[in-house]
Coordinates of C-alpha atoms and ligand atoms in Angstrom, one line a residue:
M1 CA 73.8 83.4 5.2
K2 CA 73.4 82.5 8.8
L3 CA 72.4 79.4 8.4
M4 CA 74.6 78.2 5.6
I5 CA 77.9 79.5 8.4
R6 CA 76.1 77.6 11.1
H7 CA 75.8 74.6 9.1
G8 CA 77.8 74.5 7.0
S9 CA 81.0 76.0 8.5
A10 CA 82.6 79.4 8.4
K11 CA 85.7 77.8 7.0
Y12 CA 84.8 76.5 4.3
V13 CA 82.6 79.7 3.1
I14 CA 85.4 81.7 3.6
F15 CA 87.2 78.8 1.3
V16 CA 84.4 79.3 -1.1
F17 CA 85.0 83.2 -0.8
I18 CA 88.5 82.8 -2.2
G19 CA 88.1 80.4 -4.6
L20 CA 85.3 82.1 -6.3
V21 CA 87.6 86.1 -6.0
V22 CA 90.3 83.6 -8.3
T23 CA 88.2 83.2 -10.7
S24 CA 86.8 85.6 -10.9
I25 CA 89.4 87.0 -13.4
E26 CA 87.9 84.8 -16.0
G27 CA 85.8 88.5 -15.7
F28 CA 88.8 89.7 -17.8
L29 CA 91.1 87.2 -18.8
L30 CA 89.4 86.4 -22.0
P31 CA 88.5 89.4 -23.5
E32 CA 92.3 90.5 -22.3
T33 CA 94.1 87.6 -24.1
I34 CA 91.9 88.1 -27.5
R35 CA 92.8 91.7 -27.3
L36 CA 96.4 91.6 -26.8
V37 CA 96.1 89.1 -29.8
I38 CA 94.5 90.8 -32.3
K39 CA 96.8 94.3 -30.9
G40 CA 99.6 91.6 -31.5
L41 CA 98.4 91.0 -35.1
E42 CA 97.6 94.7 -36.2
N43 CA 101.0 95.6 -35.2
G44 CA 102.3 92.7 -37.2
S45 CA 104.8 91.8 -33.8
K46 CA 105.6 88.0 -33.3
Q47 CA 106.2 89.0 -29.4
Q48 CA 102.7 90.9 -28.5
L49 CA 101.0 87.9 -30.4
A50 CA 103.4 85.0 -28.3
F51 CA 102.7 87.8 -24.9
G52 CA 99.2 87.5 -25.5
V53 CA 98.9 83.9 -25.6
G54 CA 101.3 83.5 -23.0
F55 CA 99.0 85.5 -21.0
G56 CA 96.0 83.6 -21.7
I57 CA 98.1 80.3 -21.1
A58 CA 99.1 81.4 -17.5
G59 CA 95.5 82.6 -16.8
F60 CA 92.9 80.3 -17.6
L61 CA 96.0 78.0 -15.9
V62 CA 95.2 79.9 -12.6
V63 CA 91.3 79.8 -13.3
G64 CA 91.5 75.6 -13.8
F65 CA 93.4 75.5 -10.0
G66 CA 91.1 77.7 -8.5
G67 CA 88.2 76.3 -9.7
Y68 CA 89.4 73.3 -8.6
F69 CA 89.4 74.3 -5.3
Y70 CA 86.6 76.6 -5.4
Q71 CA 84.8 73.6 -6.0
Y72 CA 86.2 71.4 -3.7
S73 CA 85.3 73.8 -0.7
I74 CA 81.9 74.0 -2.2
S75 CA 81.2 70.4 -1.7
K76 CA 82.9 70.5 1.6
L77 CA 80.3 73.3 3.3
I78 CA 77.4 71.4 1.5
K79 CA 78.8 68.2 2.6
N80 CA 78.4 70.4 5.9
F81 CA 75.4 71.6 5.7
N82 CA 73.7 68.3 4.7
V83 CA 74.9 66.7 7.5
G84 CA 74.2 69.4 10.2
V85 CA 70.7 70.5 9.1
K86 CA 69.7 65.9 8.7
S87 CA 70.6 65.7 12.0
T88 CA 69.5 69.7 13.9
V89 CA 65.8 67.6 12.0
Y90 CA 66.0 64.5 13.3
E91 CA 67.5 65.8 16.4
H92 CA 64.2 67.7 16.4
H93 CA 62.5 65.0 15.9
V94 CA 63.4 63.0 18.8
H95 CA 63.7 65.7 21.0
K96 CA 59.6 66.3 20.3
H97 CA 58.8 62.2 21.3
Q98 CA 60.8 63.1 24.8
K99 CA 58.4 66.2 25.3
G100 CA 55.4 64.1 24.4
S101 CA 54.0 65.4 20.9
E102 CA 53.3 64.0 17.8
S103 CA 56.1 64.3 15.2
R104 CA 55.5 61.7 12.5
S105 CA 57.7 60.0 10.8
S106 CA 56.7 60.0 7.0
D107 CA 57.1 64.7 7.8
V108 CA 59.9 64.0 9.0
L109 CA 61.0 61.6 6.1
S110 CA 59.7 64.1 3.4
F111 CA 61.3 67.4 5.4
I112 CA 64.7 65.9 5.3
Q113 CA 64.8 63.9 1.7
N114 CA 63.0 66.2 -0.5
D115 CA 62.3 70.0 1.5
I116 CA 66.4 69.6 2.5
K117 CA 67.5 68.8 -1.0
L118 CA 66.3 71.4 -2.8
L119 CA 68.0 73.5 0.5
G120 CA 71.0 72.3 -0.7
T121 CA 70.7 73.5 -4.4
N122 CA 68.3 76.5 -4.0
Y123 CA 70.0 78.2 -1.0
V124 CA 73.6 76.7 -0.1
Q125 CA 74.3 76.4 -4.3
A126 CA 71.9 79.3 -5.2
W127 CA 73.8 81.5 -2.7
I128 CA 76.7 80.6 -4.0
I129 CA 76.2 81.2 -7.9
A130 CA 74.7 84.0 -7.4
I131 CA 77.6 85.8 -5.4
Q132 CA 80.2 84.4 -7.7
T133 CA 78.1 85.4 -10.9
I134 CA 78.3 88.8 -9.7
V135 CA 81.7 89.4 -8.8
L136 CA 82.5 88.1 -12.3
A137 CA 80.3 90.8 -13.0
I138 CA 81.9 93.3 -11.1
V139 CA 85.0 92.0 -12.1
A140 CA 84.1 92.4 -15.7
S141 CA 82.5 95.7 -15.3
G142 CA 85.8 97.0 -14.4
Y143 CA 87.5 95.9 -17.2
I144 CA 84.7 98.2 -19.7
L145 CA 85.2 100.6 -18.1
F146 CA 89.0 100.9 -17.9
T147 CA 88.9 100.3 -21.1
N148 CA 86.5 103.0 -22.4
L149 CA 83.8 104.9 -19.5
V150 CA 81.6 105.9 -21.6
L151 CA 80.7 102.3 -23.7
G152 CA 81.4 100.5 -20.0
V153 CA 78.4 102.6 -19.0
I154 CA 76.4 101.9 -22.2
F155 CA 76.8 98.4 -22.1
I156 CA 76.4 97.9 -17.8
V157 CA 73.3 100.2 -17.8
F158 CA 72.2 97.0 -21.3
A159 CA 72.7 94.3 -18.5
L160 CA 71.4 95.8 -15.9
V161 CA 67.9 95.9 -17.9
T162 CA 68.0 92.5 -17.8
M163 CA 67.8 91.8 -14.5
I164 CA 64.1 92.4 -14.3
F165 CA 62.9 90.0 -16.6
P166 CA 63.3 86.7 -14.2
K167 CA 61.3 88.6 -11.0
L168 CA 59.0 88.3 -13.5
N169 CA 59.0 85.0 -12.9
Q170 CA 59.3 84.6 -9.4
K171 CA 55.9 84.1 -8.1
K172 CA 55.1 81.6 -10.5
I173 CA 58.2 79.7 -9.5
E174 CA 57.6 79.8 -5.7
R175 CA 54.4 78.8 -6.3
S176 CA 55.7 76.1 -7.9
A177 CA 58.0 74.5 -5.9
K178 CA 55.3 74.8 -3.0
D179 CA 53.0 72.9 -5.2
W180 CA 55.7 70.5 -5.7
S181 CA 56.8 69.8 -1.9
K182 CA 53.4 69.5 -1.1
A183 CA 52.4 67.0 -3.6
N184 CA 56.1 65.0 -3.0
E185 CA 55.2 65.3 0.9
D186 CA 51.9 63.2 0.1
Y187 CA 53.5 60.9 -1.8
T188 CA 56.2 59.9 0.5
D189 CA 53.3 59.7 3.1
E190 CA 51.3 57.4 1.2
L191 CA 54.4 54.9 0.2
T192 CA 55.4 55.1 4.1
E193 CA 51.9 53.5 5.2
D194 CA 52.2 51.0 1.8
I195 CA 55.5 50.1 2.5
K196 CA 53.9 49.1 6.3
G197 CA 50.8 47.7 5.6
V198 CA 52.4 45.4 2.8
E199 CA 51.6 42.1 4.1
T200 CA 47.9 43.3 4.7
I201 CA 47.8 44.3 1.1
I202 CA 48.8 41.2 -0.8
G203 CA 47.2 38.8 2.4
Y204 CA 43.9 40.7 0.9
Q205 CA 45.1 40.7 -2.5
R206 CA 44.4 44.8 -2.9
E207 CA 47.8 45.1 -5.2
Q208 CA 46.3 46.5 -8.1
T209 CA 44.0 48.8 -6.4
F210 CA 47.5 50.2 -4.3
F211 CA 49.5 50.2 -7.1
K212 CA 46.5 52.9 -9.3
R213 CA 46.6 54.5 -5.9
L214 CA 50.3 55.2 -5.7
K215 CA 51.0 55.6 -9.3
S216 CA 48.5 58.4 -9.0
S217 CA 50.4 60.4 -5.6
V218 CA 53.1 59.8 -7.9
T219 CA 52.5 61.1 -11.0
N220 CA 51.1 64.3 -8.8
A221 CA 54.4 65.0 -7.3
E222 CA 56.1 64.1 -10.4
V223 CA 53.8 66.6 -12.5
K224 CA 54.3 69.2 -10.1
N225 CA 57.7 68.7 -10.8
V226 CA 57.7 68.9 -14.5
K227 CA 55.9 72.5 -14.1
M228 CA 58.3 73.4 -11.3
T229 CA 61.4 73.0 -14.0
L230 CA 59.7 74.5 -16.9
A231 CA 58.6 78.2 -14.8
Q232 CA 62.4 77.8 -14.0
T233 CA 63.4 77.0 -17.6
L234 CA 61.0 80.0 -19.0
A235 CA 62.1 82.2 -16.4
S236 CA 66.2 81.6 -17.6
L237 CA 65.1 81.6 -21.2
T238 CA 63.2 84.7 -20.9
S239 CA 66.5 85.9 -19.6
Y240 CA 69.1 84.2 -21.7
V241 CA 67.0 85.6 -24.9
A242 CA 66.7 89.2 -23.5
S243 CA 70.5 89.5 -22.4
H244 CA 72.2 88.9 -25.7
I245 CA 69.6 91.2 -27.5
L246 CA 70.2 93.5 -25.6
S247 CA 74.2 93.3 -25.8
L248 CA 74.1 93.8 -29.4
I249 CA 72.6 97.6 -29.1
P250 CA 75.8 98.8 -26.9
V251 CA 77.9 97.0 -29.7
F252 CA 75.9 98.9 -32.5
I253 CA 76.7 102.0 -30.4
G254 CA 80.6 101.0 -30.1
G255 CA 80.7 101.0 -33.8
F256 CA 80.2 104.6 -34.4
F257 CA 82.5 105.2 -31.2
V258 CA 85.1 103.3 -33.9
F259 CA 83.9 105.0 -37.0
N260 CA 84.7 108.7 -34.7
G261 CA 87.9 107.4 -34.1
L262 CA 87.1 107.1 -30.1
L263 CA 88.0 103.1 -29.5
E264 CA 90.3 100.9 -31.0
V265 CA 88.7 97.7 -32.5
D266 CA 91.0 95.5 -30.4
A267 CA 89.5 97.2 -27.6
L268 CA 85.7 97.0 -29.3
V269 CA 86.1 93.4 -29.4
A270 CA 87.1 92.9 -26.0
V271 CA 84.7 94.9 -24.6
Y272 CA 81.9 93.2 -26.4
I273 CA 83.2 89.7 -24.9
A274 CA 84.1 90.5 -21.4
S275 CA 79.8 92.8 -21.5
D276 CA 78.6 88.7 -22.0
R277 CA 80.7 88.4 -18.5
I278 CA 78.0 91.3 -17.1
A279 CA 74.6 90.2 -18.6
N280 CA 74.7 86.1 -18.3
P281 CA 76.3 86.3 -15.1
L282 CA 73.9 88.6 -14.3
S283 CA 70.6 87.0 -15.0
V284 CA 72.0 84.0 -13.3
A285 CA 72.3 85.5 -10.5
A286 CA 69.1 87.6 -10.4
E287 CA 67.6 83.2 -11.2
N288 CA 69.5 82.4 -8.4
I289 CA 68.4 85.4 -6.2
N290 CA 65.0 83.8 -7.2
K291 CA 65.6 80.3 -6.2
L292 CA 66.6 81.2 -2.9
S293 CA 63.1 82.7 -2.2
T294 CA 61.7 78.9 -3.3
T295 CA 63.3 78.2 0.0
R296 CA 61.7 80.7 2.3
S297 CA 58.8 78.7 4.2
I298 CA 61.8 75.7 4.7
R299 CA 64.0 78.0 6.1
K300 CA 61.6 79.4 8.5
K301 CA 60.3 75.7 9.3
L302 CA 64.4 75.0 9.8
S303 CA 64.4 78.3 11.9
K304 CA 61.4 77.1 13.8
I305 CA 63.3 73.7 14.9
E306 CA 66.5 75.1 15.8
E307 CA 65.1 77.2 18.2
E308 CA 62.9 74.3 20.0
N309 CA 66.1 72.7 19.7
E310 CA 67.8 74.8 21.2
A311 CA 64.9 75.2 24.4
F312 CA 65.0 71.9 25.0
K313 CA 69.1 71.7 25.2
Q314 CA 68.3 75.1 28.2
N315 CA 65.2 73.2 29.7
D316 CA 66.4 69.6 29.6
I317 CA 67.2 69.5 33.4
H318 CA 69.5 66.6 34.9
S319 CA 67.9 66.5 38.1
L320 CA 68.0 62.7 40.3
E321 CA 64.7 64.0 41.2
T322 CA 62.3 61.0 41.7
I323 CA 58.6 59.9 41.0
L324 CA 57.4 57.0 43.1
P325 CA 55.1 56.6 45.0
L326 CA 52.6 57.7 42.0
E327 CA 49.5 58.4 42.9
I328 CA 46.3 59.3 41.1
Y329 CA 43.4 60.7 43.2
N330 CA 39.9 60.9 42.1
G331 CA 41.9 60.9 38.2
S332 CA 38.8 61.3 35.0
V333 CA 39.1 61.1 32.0
Q334 CA 36.7 62.5 28.9
F335 CA 37.9 62.1 24.7
G336 CA 35.2 64.6 23.7
N337 CA 32.1 64.3 24.9
K338 CA 32.9 60.6 25.5
L339 CA 33.9 59.9 29.4
V340 CA 36.6 56.9 29.0
L341 CA 37.7 56.5 33.5
D342 CA 35.1 57.7 35.6
S343 CA 37.0 59.4 39.0
F344 CA 39.2 56.6 39.9
N345 CA 42.5 56.5 41.8
L346 CA 45.4 55.1 41.5
K347 CA 48.2 54.1 43.1
I348 CA 52.4 52.8 42.4
D349 CA 54.5 52.3 45.5
V350 CA 58.6 51.8 45.5
G351 CA 59.5 48.6 43.5
E352 CA 55.3 47.3 44.2
K353 CA 54.5 44.7 41.1
L354 CA 50.6 45.6 40.0
L355 CA 48.7 43.8 37.3
L356 CA 46.4 47.2 35.0
L357 CA 43.6 44.2 34.0
G358 CA 40.6 45.6 31.4
E359 CA 39.0 44.9 27.8
S360 CA 40.0 45.6 24.7
G361 CA 39.9 49.5 24.4
S362 CA 38.6 49.8 28.1
G363 CA 40.7 52.3 29.2
K364 CA 44.5 50.7 30.2
T365 CA 46.5 52.8 27.5
T366 CA 45.2 55.5 28.6
I367 CA 46.2 55.1 32.4
L368 CA 50.0 54.1 31.0
N369 CA 49.6 57.7 29.1
L370 CA 48.0 59.0 32.0
I371 CA 51.3 58.3 34.1
Q372 CA 53.6 59.6 31.4
Q373 CA 51.9 62.6 30.9
N374 CA 51.6 61.7 27.4
I375 CA 47.2 62.8 28.2
P376 CA 46.4 65.5 31.4
L377 CA 43.8 64.5 34.0
T378 CA 39.9 65.8 32.5
D379 CA 39.4 66.1 36.2
G380 CA 41.2 65.1 39.6
K381 CA 45.1 64.9 40.6
I382 CA 48.3 63.2 39.5
T383 CA 51.6 63.6 42.1
Y384 CA 55.0 62.1 41.9
A385 CA 56.5 61.6 44.8
G386 CA 53.9 64.1 46.5
K387 CA 54.4 66.9 44.2
S388 CA 51.7 67.7 41.6
E389 CA 54.3 69.5 39.1
R390 CA 56.8 67.4 37.5
S391 CA 59.0 67.7 33.5
T392 CA 58.2 65.0 31.3
R393 CA 61.4 64.4 31.2
V394 CA 62.2 63.7 34.7
I395 CA 59.4 61.1 34.3
N396 CA 60.7 59.7 31.4
R397 CA 64.0 59.2 32.7
N398 CA 62.5 57.1 35.5
I399 CA 60.2 55.4 33.2
S400 CA 61.3 52.2 31.0
Y401 CA 58.9 50.8 28.9
I402 CA 58.8 47.8 28.3
R403 CA 56.9 47.1 24.8
Q404 CA 55.0 43.7 23.6
S405 CA 56.8 44.1 20.3
P406 CA 60.2 45.9 21.6
M407 CA 62.3 47.8 18.9
I408 CA 65.3 46.0 17.9
F409 CA 67.9 47.3 15.9
N410 CA 70.0 45.2 13.1
D411 CA 73.1 45.5 15.1
T412 CA 75.0 42.8 18.4
L413 CA 73.3 41.6 21.0
A414 CA 75.5 44.3 23.1
F415 CA 74.5 47.2 20.6
N416 CA 71.2 46.4 21.9
L417 CA 71.4 46.0 24.8
T418 CA 73.7 49.0 25.7
L419 CA 71.5 52.0 22.9
G420 CA 75.5 52.8 23.1
E421 CA 75.7 53.6 26.4
D422 CA 78.7 53.1 28.6
F423 CA 77.8 50.6 31.3
E424 CA 80.6 48.6 33.5
S425 CA 80.7 44.7 32.1
E426 CA 79.6 43.4 36.1
E427 CA 76.6 46.1 35.3
L428 CA 75.8 44.2 32.1
N429 CA 76.1 41.0 33.1
Q430 CA 74.4 41.7 36.3
A431 CA 71.5 42.2 33.6
I432 CA 71.9 39.8 31.4
K433 CA 71.9 36.9 34.0
A434 CA 68.7 39.2 35.4
A435 CA 66.2 38.7 32.3
G436 CA 67.2 34.9 31.7
L437 CA 70.0 36.4 28.9
S438 CA 73.0 34.4 29.6
S439 CA 72.2 31.3 27.9
V440 CA 71.7 33.1 25.3
V441 CA 74.7 35.3 25.2
K442 CA 76.8 32.0 26.5
E443 CA 75.7 30.2 23.5
K444 CA 76.0 32.9 20.4
G445 CA 78.1 36.0 21.7
L446 CA 77.8 39.5 22.8
D447 CA 79.0 40.1 19.1
F448 CA 76.8 38.3 17.9
I449 CA 74.2 40.4 15.1
V450 CA 70.4 40.1 15.6
G451 CA 69.2 40.8 12.2
E452 CA 66.9 43.2 11.2
N453 CA 63.7 43.1 13.9
G454 CA 65.6 40.5 15.7
Q455 CA 64.7 37.5 13.2
N456 CA 68.1 35.8 14.6
L457 CA 66.6 35.7 17.6
S458 CA 63.1 34.2 19.4
G459 CA 60.1 36.4 19.6
G460 CA 61.0 35.3 23.9
Q461 CA 65.1 36.4 23.3
N462 CA 64.2 39.2 22.0
Q463 CA 61.9 40.5 24.5
R464 CA 64.2 39.7 26.7
V465 CA 66.7 42.1 25.6
E466 CA 64.2 44.7 25.7
I467 CA 63.7 43.7 29.7
A468 CA 67.6 44.0 30.4
R469 CA 67.6 47.1 28.5
A470 CA 65.3 48.4 31.2
I471 CA 67.0 46.4 33.6
L472 CA 70.1 48.2 32.9
R473 CA 68.6 51.5 33.1
K474 CA 68.0 50.7 36.9
R475 CA 64.8 53.2 36.3
E476 CA 62.4 53.3 39.1
L477 CA 59.3 51.9 37.3
L478 CA 59.0 49.6 34.5
I479 CA 56.0 49.4 32.6
A480 CA 55.4 46.5 30.8
D481 CA 53.1 46.4 28.2
E482 CA 51.0 42.7 27.5
V483 CA 54.7 41.8 26.9
T484 CA 53.9 37.3 27.4
A485 CA 50.9 37.7 24.6
A486 CA 52.8 36.8 22.0
L487 CA 54.7 34.4 23.8
D488 CA 53.6 30.5 24.5
K489 CA 53.1 29.3 27.7
E490 CA 56.9 28.3 29.2
T491 CA 58.7 31.7 27.7
A492 CA 55.7 33.9 29.4
K493 CA 56.5 32.5 33.2
G494 CA 60.2 32.6 32.9
I495 CA 59.7 36.2 31.6
H496 CA 57.2 36.6 34.7
E497 CA 59.6 34.9 37.0
T498 CA 62.2 37.1 35.5
L499 CA 59.4 40.4 36.4
F500 CA 58.8 39.3 40.0
S501 CA 62.4 39.4 40.7
L502 CA 63.3 43.1 39.6
P503 CA 63.8 45.5 42.6
Q504 CA 62.2 48.1 40.8
A505 CA 57.7 48.9 40.7
I506 CA 56.0 47.4 37.8
I507 CA 53.0 48.0 36.3
E508 CA 51.9 45.0 33.7
V509 CA 49.1 45.9 31.1
S510 CA 47.4 42.8 30.5
H511 CA 43.6 41.8 29.1
H512 CA 43.0 38.6 31.4
V513 CA 45.6 36.9 33.9
K514 CA 44.5 33.5 35.5
E515 CA 42.8 33.7 38.8
K516 CA 45.9 31.4 40.2
D517 CA 48.7 34.1 38.9
L518 CA 46.8 37.1 40.5
A519 CA 48.6 36.2 43.7
N520 CA 51.9 37.1 42.2
Y521 CA 50.8 41.1 41.9
D522 CA 50.7 43.4 45.4
R523 CA 47.7 44.5 43.2
V524 CA 45.7 44.1 40.8
Y525 CA 42.9 46.8 39.4
E526 CA 41.5 46.6 37.1
I527 CA 38.6 48.4 34.8
E528 CA 35.4 47.1 34.3
D529 CA 32.3 49.9 33.0
K530 CA 34.6 53.0 33.1
K531 CA 36.1 52.7 36.8
L532 CA 39.3 51.7 38.0
K533 CA 38.2 48.6 40.7
S534 CA 41.7 47.7 43.1
T535 CA 41.2 44.5 44.7
A536 CA 44.3 45.3 47.4
Y537 CA 42.4 49.1 48.3
L538 CA 39.5 47.0 49.2
K539 CA 41.5 44.8 50.7
E540 CA 42.8 47.8 53.2
L541 CA 39.4 49.5 53.3
A542 CA 37.5 46.0 54.7
T543 CA 40.2 46.1 57.7
E544 CA 40.4 49.4 58.3
Ligands
ATP1 N1 43.2 60.7 21.9 C1 42.2 59.9 21.8 N2 40.9 60.5 21.1 C2 40.0 59.8 21.3 N3 39.0 58.3 21.9 C3 40.4 58.0 22.1 C4 42.0 58.8 22.7 N4 42.4 57.8 22.9 C5 41.5 56.8 23.2 N5 40.3 57.3 23.1 C6 39.3 56.5 23.5 O1 39.4 56.0 24.6 C7 38.8 54.3 24.7 C8 40.1 53.4 25.5 O2 41.2 53.5 24.9 P1 42.7 52.4 25.2 O3 43.1 52.6 23.6 O4 43.1 53.1 27.1 O5 42.0 51.6 25.5 P2 42.9 50.0 25.8 O6 42.0 49.2 27.4 O7 44.2 50.3 25.6 O8 42.6 49.1 24.7 P3 43.7 47.6 23.7 O9 43.4 46.6 24.4 O10 42.6 47.4 22.7 O11 44.8 48.3 23.7 C9 38.7 53.4 23.9 O12 37.4 53.9 23.2 C10 39.5 54.3 22.4 O13 38.9 54.2 21.5

């Protein structure tokens, strides 16, 4: 319930309660209408007959309007709930990345698309239906007890007995829901991967293999869905049949009340009709209370997500701490038994332009990961502006990572530069100029839609958008990861000129750079056979 109020808003929870109280008059409306009509017929009174019919019409109008208000409030509540929960889950995914921990996008997608959906039906709706049916049953019980206390008690006892039936299937429903959730997660994982890998699949003409593989996962998920639905259906049918059969026994007893003059026929008919508003609603309530348990693990996961989001917000300090100079002393990195980097030193000073060279697999990405504190050193020490303790948030806030394949959003050029952050137009223009984008902006305008993956721009222009983003943020260290590897010579030269003209420190990573271009950097590091050599250090050492 707390979860529902937190995300669905207390206002709509109250509205739903008002709506269900109003509609709960259904608990006595039809039985009382029928009773009044029969009474009118028995007495041969047209007036009483008209009163009974009028009572029914007025009552059903109230139920109709109340029902609309009730459904309206439920829709709003579910809308708010979905928006709140889905945002919370995405927020958590982002926070996990900010903290440098793994959070797989396919897991997040599956959680939002399947588990959260299940939470909407089997938690929010199930709660509401359970409460609504219980209120309805209470109102109908009150009516029956008021009509005839003893017979009322008998009817209610039989109705309560029916509640044990759904309980018998609870474990099975829970297990089948868990199996379905897992199978769906596996299927979504595979689908995400196959969508990403479509070019490779077509390229190697492996369509049939992948169709078959995916078909098997989707079949598995659907089979689990059928099993879950059947388990739920079996539970509801058992309750339905049992409640109807059991409700006929008190009718039989009620007959004896009539024979003995303890009850009028109109009252027995009314009590029987009203009893349908106890047994059935109670079994629906029990069924929905059962459903709540299918979401227990999802709710647990969501609570953990909320706690972690809260902890993240509280620890999210907005200090102006800097990270340069960054120094690694006698650093070593080992993955399992494999030594990747052996006792190396590295220094990044304010404004320095550094180059990090190395063959594929030599450890360049590992060094970038160390700098960003994504992985720890196995041995040695790392300091940021002289301090060895720095939160990952502070580090991230001071680094801009310029990627070889930048993420370009299908939006305007302006949005792709600012990413929705407010910048003075002067600042924006300076960044555009510094990144060499002035002619593009002049030609296309800032409102130009760049298309999916920036397809309406050239590779070099997209790379410049990524550089402009980094320049705009004025962070003290830029990491340029193979940024010109996929570009032609002229474009690459232009990008390099831009990078060298910036005031920020830059560490550029590359497989290979021409000998004559090395002079453009303040220092050149090269990884060779697990060792990191620094030309500048060697020069410094030679002059000492
Ligand atoms: N998390 C990890 N667990 C185990 N081994 C790892 C891990 N990360 C990297 N390695 C290994 O460390 C070595 C260095 O990898 P790294 O990614 O740093 O190389 P790289 O120089 O960036 O290569 P490339 O230029 O191909 O991207 C490789 O042999 C790699 O297999």
